[in-house]
Amino acid sequence: MAHTQTLEKTISEEQRLKLENFASKREQQAQRAQQQQPSSVPGKKPKKQRAPAVEPNDWVEGTAVEAKKSVETPAGQKTNLKPLDNGLHKTYLPKVVESAWYSFWETQGLFQPRTEGDGSLRPKGKYVIAMPPPNVTGRLHIGQALALSLEDTLVRWYRMRQFSTLYIPGCDHAGIATQAVVEKQLAKHPKGGKSKRQDFSRAEFVRLCQDWKGIYHQAINETIRRLGVSVDWSREVFTMGPQFSTAVTEAFVQLHSEGLIYRANRLVHWSCRLSTALSATEVDYKELEGPTKLNVPGYDKKIEFGTLAYFKYPIEGSDQTIEVATTRPETMLGDTAIAVHPQDDRYKDFVGKTVRHPIVPHRKLMIVADKCVDSEFGTGAVKVTPAHEHDDFKLGKKHDLPFINILNEDGTLNHNAGPFAGEKRFNARYGVIEELKKLGLYTREEPNKMVIPICSRSGDIIEPLLKPQWWMKMEPLLKPAIAVVESGELVIRPEVQKKVYLQWMRDTQDWCLSRQLWWGHQIPAYYISIEGEDCGNDADSDRWVCERTEREAQEKAERRFPGKKVTIKRDEDVLDTWFSSGLWPFSVLGWPDKTLDLENYFPNTTLETGWDILPFWVSRMVIFSLKLTGKVPFTEVFCHAMVRDRDGRKMSKSHGNVIDPIDIVDGVSLGDLHQKLVNGNLAKSEVEKAEKYQKKFFPQGIPEIGADALRFSLLNTQASNSYITIDIETMSRFKRFCNKIYQATKYVLGKLGDDFVPRDSRALTGKEGLAERWILTKMNMAATQMNQALEERDFPRSAKIIYRYLYDELFDIYIENSKSIISNGMPEEARSARDTLYTAMESGLRLLSPFMPFLTEELWQRLPRRPGDDTSSITIAEYPEYESSFYDPRSEVAYELVQGCSKGIRSLVEKYAFHDIEVVYIAALNQPSYDTVSAQISAIESLTRYSRYKSLRISILKPGEVNPPGCAVFPVSADANIYIEIKGRIQDVAEELRKVTLKIDQARRELFATDALISELSKVQDKDVTEAIQAEKSRRRNIETGLQTLETFMKELEDTIV
């Protein structure tokens, strides 16, 4: 791989100096940031820090760190771990942490399925994801980084839970999308003087597409690796690879032989600009409120839409006329009838008569009656153009009308358009109107609300065009695909997307499979020509044979026309990309061959995808799989949200808001962002618009975030909503979280010492102190909640759980508490504290690993292993699960009382900040709390950062003991209050009263809200709700006790403080 080659280069002296300069700058920045941080005052939020600016010169040689690390670590081997106080390892640098682990994982085969000795699946079973294949049209974008982060988190979680896990990578050839970008590139950068596809032979153009695919396929795979995505590269699939092409041919031939694929001359969505039929997914719809001028490719001036034009047809044999209205006047050149409603009295005498076409000589049109006509629209009489309008097509079939195509594939009019033959369609529009005016038949025009179909690839206006194509019957395939979802055999999450799927499946028409492209799977259908006979009808099924090879097709043609000399020619069209994509879940495992992979790993387990392609891709995978394998393709579909920018806009290159994930991982300057726009396929006007967006939202570029922080940010924001927004400042915050983890582990390693050997088992010894039992309970709860959240695919909740456990509970509380025990405790206490510190840290890294694979591997590898544990990587270590021995709710309650007391002391001391305060009181409100506070006084002092208040003494009041007079109070809970003497020290009693009144009002509101919540929860019968009710009742007791305490304090202020 290219990245490995880069890593293996030795760095020059110049690079080394730049590297040291960079590391020095980073350290200085970190020190300045620390000095600028506000003091940790309870109740006050630190000021929001802006994301650091990107300084392009800070990292001139982008691969220097990687090169440095790979010199120390040969590619594919475990990283040579350096002390965390050594050089680059002093601070968290994503480039250092993320540089070498992926090649180690890959070389060691850690991403391949792990099975039993006989090759069978592990006892827990399998977990399989076939990665939705990214298109080879270009680099990955941030929406795909979201999908990959979600998928890889699940895969890593199941792998650590000891499932036989398979994650299959691949790329999609993306027929029309790839051909479109290659044609755009040719137009912008001609090759050998050739700027259009038509300037090349088909074989030459396909080679150009293959070259494009080669470049971006490699770029896509490199991004996947940089993001730490744990796919089995030995099973990588490309949708135009030999094996996959065999599957596509087999599926087409099989379905054709059963009569499910057929040839027919029907209307298609036609892009004149791209000269191909399109699928519904490639058509955007623009709503117009009235007359609107739009840019149309190939026209110098804007074309007006949203106008209803009225004109008259002369009735044959009389001087009467019949007036019709249309939004597309040029299509009247293809009219073959006029339709009216049978109950419309205005036209009952006209039905059955004919009209003369005023422009095309000798053409007569029949007036027909049909109930589908809307008498309220226009004049109530509608022109019928069966070859160019979908509703008219049905009318034409029903009334056996002529189908006259007036359009060439390039958007010009053909000989059927009479005097307008050769004209561009929209130029003809204005010409037709002028001609009708000359003939005195054009009556008026008026504004009209309408919807315009636009090609999403080219911006062209879509035309309905009559064309012989290959179609697939959908009706007989839909019922089974609906049944598996309704029965729950296939689960679609969230529930709203299940409804979308079912609605679409119940309203699906036959599917046009043909595309007039050169890049794609050429249809395995052959047209038969018979010597001495005319060419026949291209839509005639008898003249077509479909077979796996050309020889088989020739033999079949000869059998069909015995005794005649026949030749065959393969259809030049290719299949709609969705056809091959629909075979993805089972073709990646070797279908149509009966492979061991297909036997072991099909059906897949999960499909993770965007909800926007649920009808177009997911539904077709279900249809194909049920028909061709008899099984569902997967048992679960999880639909992620669509990514929007901070303005809520859809990601678009022309908007300038499409972000390359690597630009977030590595950081990028504003100038480089601009240069990427210039190097792309955007028009100059679009580049200028995109640059404005970039200047607005990335004025200083994008700072280096790293892959782990990027992944965690995406998972933290992903929800079941339809859209999520991307915010670089939020990502910077999670990079700081990564640094916190890094520094905390560095501290733990220092406290454990070089000679520390973990105990054989993590089981409790019975000698753990309260703080240890508390953190182990929290660790156990985090494991339970993490597994539950991931099982429910609630990624934001799981991210918040691990964040809270590591940051709030382990780092901020237990580590602080353990400092005094390890430093000043008895040897036995210090050893127990170190054992617990190791267990809590090591388990925390394993809990976090599916989210942040690089950082957790780097740090976990530095921790010592328990005796007998030879696990080579955190990637395959066991994921923590609930252990009943660690669950100690009494210790949890007791230690939270300790925390509450320390918080209360800090709050009061820092709030009043009197220099002569000598004592602070803890008033225990019951005997258990008194016993806990008395036993844990050293822990309270440690958590209070007691060394900062050396002259302060803590006095513990027994239950029932009179509270000291003239004191301010901090209500901890229903178990304790904190008091500090303020009598004679308050200058503004009225202001103090006002503050206490606000607290009392807040407590009353909280009490009211808690009562309301308990009342609502009581109406629901559920175990989880019962637990929630108990938690709220406990919270209510604390609020009520605190309220009473504050009311007493307020009365004292009013009555006794002078």
XYZ file of C-alpha atoms in Angstrom, residues 46-337:
292
model
C -15.564 27.118 31.868
C -15.499 29.552 29.001
C -16.001 27.954 25.615
C -12.656 27.584 23.880
C -12.508 28.192 20.168
C -11.027 25.473 18.039
C -7.332 26.219 17.511
C -6.365 27.765 14.221
C -4.586 25.653 11.666
C -1.060 26.791 11.005
C 0.003 25.174 7.712
C 3.694 25.695 8.445
C 3.411 23.729 11.690
C 3.326 20.521 9.712
C 5.157 20.964 6.456
C 6.098 17.316 6.177
C 2.730 15.641 6.767
C 4.168 12.162 7.153
C 7.095 13.015 9.394
C 5.548 11.590 12.554
C 4.467 8.485 10.709
C 7.927 8.148 9.252
C 9.502 8.608 12.680
C 7.320 6.005 14.246
C 7.694 3.482 11.449
C 11.483 3.718 11.712
C 11.004 2.550 15.281
C 8.295 0.038 14.301
C 8.628 -2.144 11.179
C 5.374 -2.210 9.205
C 2.913 -4.819 10.443
C 4.622 -5.350 13.796
C 3.498 -4.248 17.217
C 4.519 -0.659 17.954
C 7.797 -0.206 19.807
C 6.332 1.512 22.829
C 8.282 4.426 24.216
C 7.799 5.894 27.714
C 5.035 8.488 27.813
C 7.463 11.090 29.118
C 9.703 10.586 26.092
C 9.753 13.116 23.227
C 6.621 12.934 21.086
C 4.795 10.877 23.704
C 4.606 13.608 26.348
C 1.369 14.970 24.919
C -1.423 13.407 22.911
C -0.635 13.688 19.189
C -3.099 11.815 16.964
C -0.505 11.410 14.206
C 1.786 9.589 16.621
C -0.894 7.414 18.199
C -2.588 6.495 14.914
C 0.458 5.909 12.747
C 1.334 2.224 13.064
C -1.450 0.206 14.669
C -3.547 -0.447 11.574
C -0.786 -2.266 9.729
C -0.233 -4.359 12.876
C -3.917 -5.312 13.085
C -4.046 -6.093 9.396
C -0.829 -8.113 9.257
C -1.802 -10.140 12.311
C -5.117 -11.077 10.672
C -7.124 -9.661 13.574
C -9.957 -8.531 11.291
C -10.596 -11.976 9.852
C -13.364 -14.099 11.388
C -12.233 -16.058 14.425
C -13.688 -19.561 14.459
C -13.366 -22.791 16.397
C -10.521 -25.224 15.695
C -12.638 -27.159 13.201
C -13.577 -23.984 11.322
C -17.090 -23.815 12.744
C -18.569 -20.605 14.135
C -17.903 -19.660 17.731
C -20.536 -20.593 20.355
C -21.975 -17.071 20.410
C -22.554 -17.262 16.648
C -21.738 -14.835 13.847
C -21.971 -11.115 13.258
C -21.693 -10.007 9.633
C -21.777 -6.623 7.893
C -21.218 -6.234 4.174
C -20.091 -2.614 3.970
C -22.398 -0.532 1.764
C -19.938 -0.068 -1.103
C -18.858 3.550 -1.602
C -18.933 4.808 -5.184
C -15.585 5.140 -6.935
C -16.616 8.602 -8.109
C -14.284 10.332 -5.667
C -13.010 10.471 -2.114
C -15.147 9.591 0.877
C -17.132 12.376 2.542
C -18.125 12.979 6.144
C -21.475 11.205 5.746
C -19.636 8.026 4.768
C -17.288 8.505 7.726
C -20.406 8.497 9.915
C -21.598 5.230 8.372
C -18.181 3.596 8.700
C -17.875 4.717 12.333
C -21.254 3.225 13.194
C -20.546 -0.038 11.402
C -17.056 -0.457 12.782
C -18.193 0.265 16.324
C -20.719 -2.551 16.065
C -18.247 -4.921 14.436
C -15.550 -4.257 17.036
C -18.074 -4.628 19.841
C -19.244 -8.023 18.574
C -15.660 -9.118 17.894
C -14.678 -8.306 21.487
C -17.748 -10.196 22.664
C -16.201 -13.230 20.946
C -18.577 -13.620 18.020
C -17.261 -14.920 14.688
C -17.195 -11.478 13.114
C -16.931 -10.614 9.431
C -16.875 -7.100 7.981
C -16.620 -7.191 4.170
C -15.254 -4.147 2.321
C -15.851 -3.180 -1.278
C -16.507 -0.455 -3.820
C -19.311 0.151 -6.302
C -18.562 1.013 -9.935
C -21.469 3.522 -9.809
C -22.190 3.456 -13.538
C -23.806 6.756 -14.333
C -22.132 8.680 -11.502
C -18.618 7.608 -12.459
C -19.214 8.112 -16.179
C -20.575 11.601 -15.461
C -17.549 12.710 -13.418
C -15.117 11.268 -15.967
C -16.934 13.157 -18.755
C -16.791 16.348 -16.676
C -13.083 15.829 -16.134
C -12.573 15.332 -19.861
C -14.462 18.538 -20.615
C -12.271 20.447 -18.168
C -9.004 18.681 -19.003
C -9.115 17.209 -22.540
C -7.011 14.129 -23.176
C -5.043 14.194 -26.410
C -7.301 16.971 -27.684
C -10.405 14.875 -26.998
C -12.953 16.432 -24.643
C -16.074 14.254 -25.097
C -16.864 10.596 -24.573
C -17.909 10.307 -28.187
C -14.346 11.221 -29.220
C -13.190 7.837 -27.896
C -14.068 4.257 -28.729
C -16.079 2.443 -26.081
C -13.031 0.392 -25.044
C -10.886 3.536 -24.756
C -13.453 5.326 -22.615
C -13.882 2.291 -20.351
C -10.125 2.321 -19.801
C -10.356 5.983 -18.759
C -13.048 5.010 -16.240
C -10.879 2.159 -14.984
C -7.995 4.579 -14.494
C -10.294 6.865 -12.521
C -11.515 3.913 -10.494
C -7.947 2.872 -9.741
C -7.055 6.278 -8.296
C -10.152 6.748 -6.162
C -10.501 3.115 -5.148
C -7.053 3.401 -3.587
C -7.958 6.756 -1.975
C -11.164 5.289 -0.537
C -9.352 2.298 0.931
C -6.683 4.552 2.401
C -9.360 6.636 4.148
C -11.026 3.490 5.486
C -7.691 2.439 6.974
C -7.002 5.905 8.386
C -10.351 5.803 10.171
C -9.417 2.486 11.784
C -12.243 0.551 10.137
C -11.663 -3.151 10.839
C -12.644 -4.810 7.557
C -11.342 -8.141 6.268
C -9.345 -6.936 3.273
C -8.808 -10.494 2.044
C -12.486 -10.541 1.061
C -12.664 -7.129 -0.637
C -15.148 -6.952 -3.531
C -15.541 -4.606 -6.505
C -18.897 -4.659 -8.258
C -17.319 -5.015 -11.685
C -14.817 -7.668 -10.619
C -14.916 -11.067 -12.371
C -16.762 -12.961 -9.644
C -19.337 -10.210 -9.135
C -19.879 -9.898 -12.892
C -20.648 -13.613 -12.983
C -23.266 -13.088 -10.283
C -24.859 -10.205 -12.215
C -25.087 -12.273 -15.397
C -26.500 -15.258 -13.516
C -29.185 -13.152 -11.833
C -30.273 -11.499 -15.096
C -30.415 -14.772 -17.052
C -32.233 -16.587 -14.266
C -34.863 -13.881 -13.832
C -35.323 -13.544 -17.593
C -35.854 -17.284 -17.950
C -38.668 -17.058 -15.386
C -40.343 -14.213 -17.281
C -39.594 -11.641 -14.576
C -37.347 -9.622 -16.914
C -38.908 -8.629 -20.223
C -38.409 -6.331 -23.208
C -40.884 -3.495 -23.784
C -41.232 -0.118 -25.466
C -42.209 2.183 -22.588
C -41.564 5.663 -21.223
C -38.331 6.251 -19.342
C -36.786 9.201 -17.486
C -34.412 10.504 -20.143
C -31.442 12.820 -19.640
C -30.632 14.514 -22.938
C -27.389 15.822 -21.490
C -26.149 12.341 -20.491
C -28.000 10.488 -23.275
C -29.299 7.800 -20.967
C -32.334 6.642 -19.076
C -32.236 7.340 -15.333
C -33.568 5.665 -12.242
C -36.009 7.523 -10.017
C -33.187 8.086 -7.488
C -31.291 10.161 -10.018
C -34.162 12.584 -10.560
C -34.648 15.611 -8.308
C -37.930 17.500 -8.261
C -38.071 21.286 -8.097
C -41.330 22.914 -7.050
C -42.264 26.160 -8.797
C -44.877 28.596 -7.540
C -45.276 30.225 -10.933
C -43.256 31.534 -13.890
C -39.572 30.834 -13.183
C -36.561 30.995 -15.452
C -34.040 28.188 -15.009
C -30.593 27.419 -16.373
C -30.677 24.394 -18.667
C -27.422 22.801 -19.888
C -26.822 23.506 -23.562
C -28.782 26.780 -23.647
C -27.290 30.267 -23.527
C -30.423 31.841 -22.055
C -32.589 30.743 -19.163
C -35.773 28.866 -20.039
C -39.119 29.785 -18.479
C -41.206 27.169 -16.661
C -44.305 27.458 -14.503
C -46.569 28.874 -17.225
C -49.787 27.320 -18.513
C -50.209 28.050 -22.242
C -53.675 27.919 -23.902
C -54.293 27.279 -27.605
C -56.981 25.890 -29.891
C -57.219 22.902 -32.205
C -59.518 23.322 -35.298
C -62.197 20.631 -35.492
C -62.227 18.761 -38.784
C -65.110 19.657 -41.123
C -66.290 22.733 -39.196
C -65.245 26.170 -38.080
C -65.323 25.109 -34.424
C -62.259 24.810 -32.215
C -61.460 23.105 -28.917
C -59.167 24.838 -26.464
C -56.490 22.979 -24.482
C -53.806 24.033 -21.988
C -50.251 22.770 -21.499
C -47.074 23.574 -19.581
C -44.961 22.071 -22.404
C -46.131 23.649 -25.683
C -43.417 21.925 -27.756
C -44.944 18.502 -27.009
C -48.055 19.398 -29.034
C -45.948 18.339 -32.025
C -46.384 14.779 -30.750
C -50.099 15.022 -29.830
C -52.309 12.181 -31.106
C -55.601 12.888 -29.280
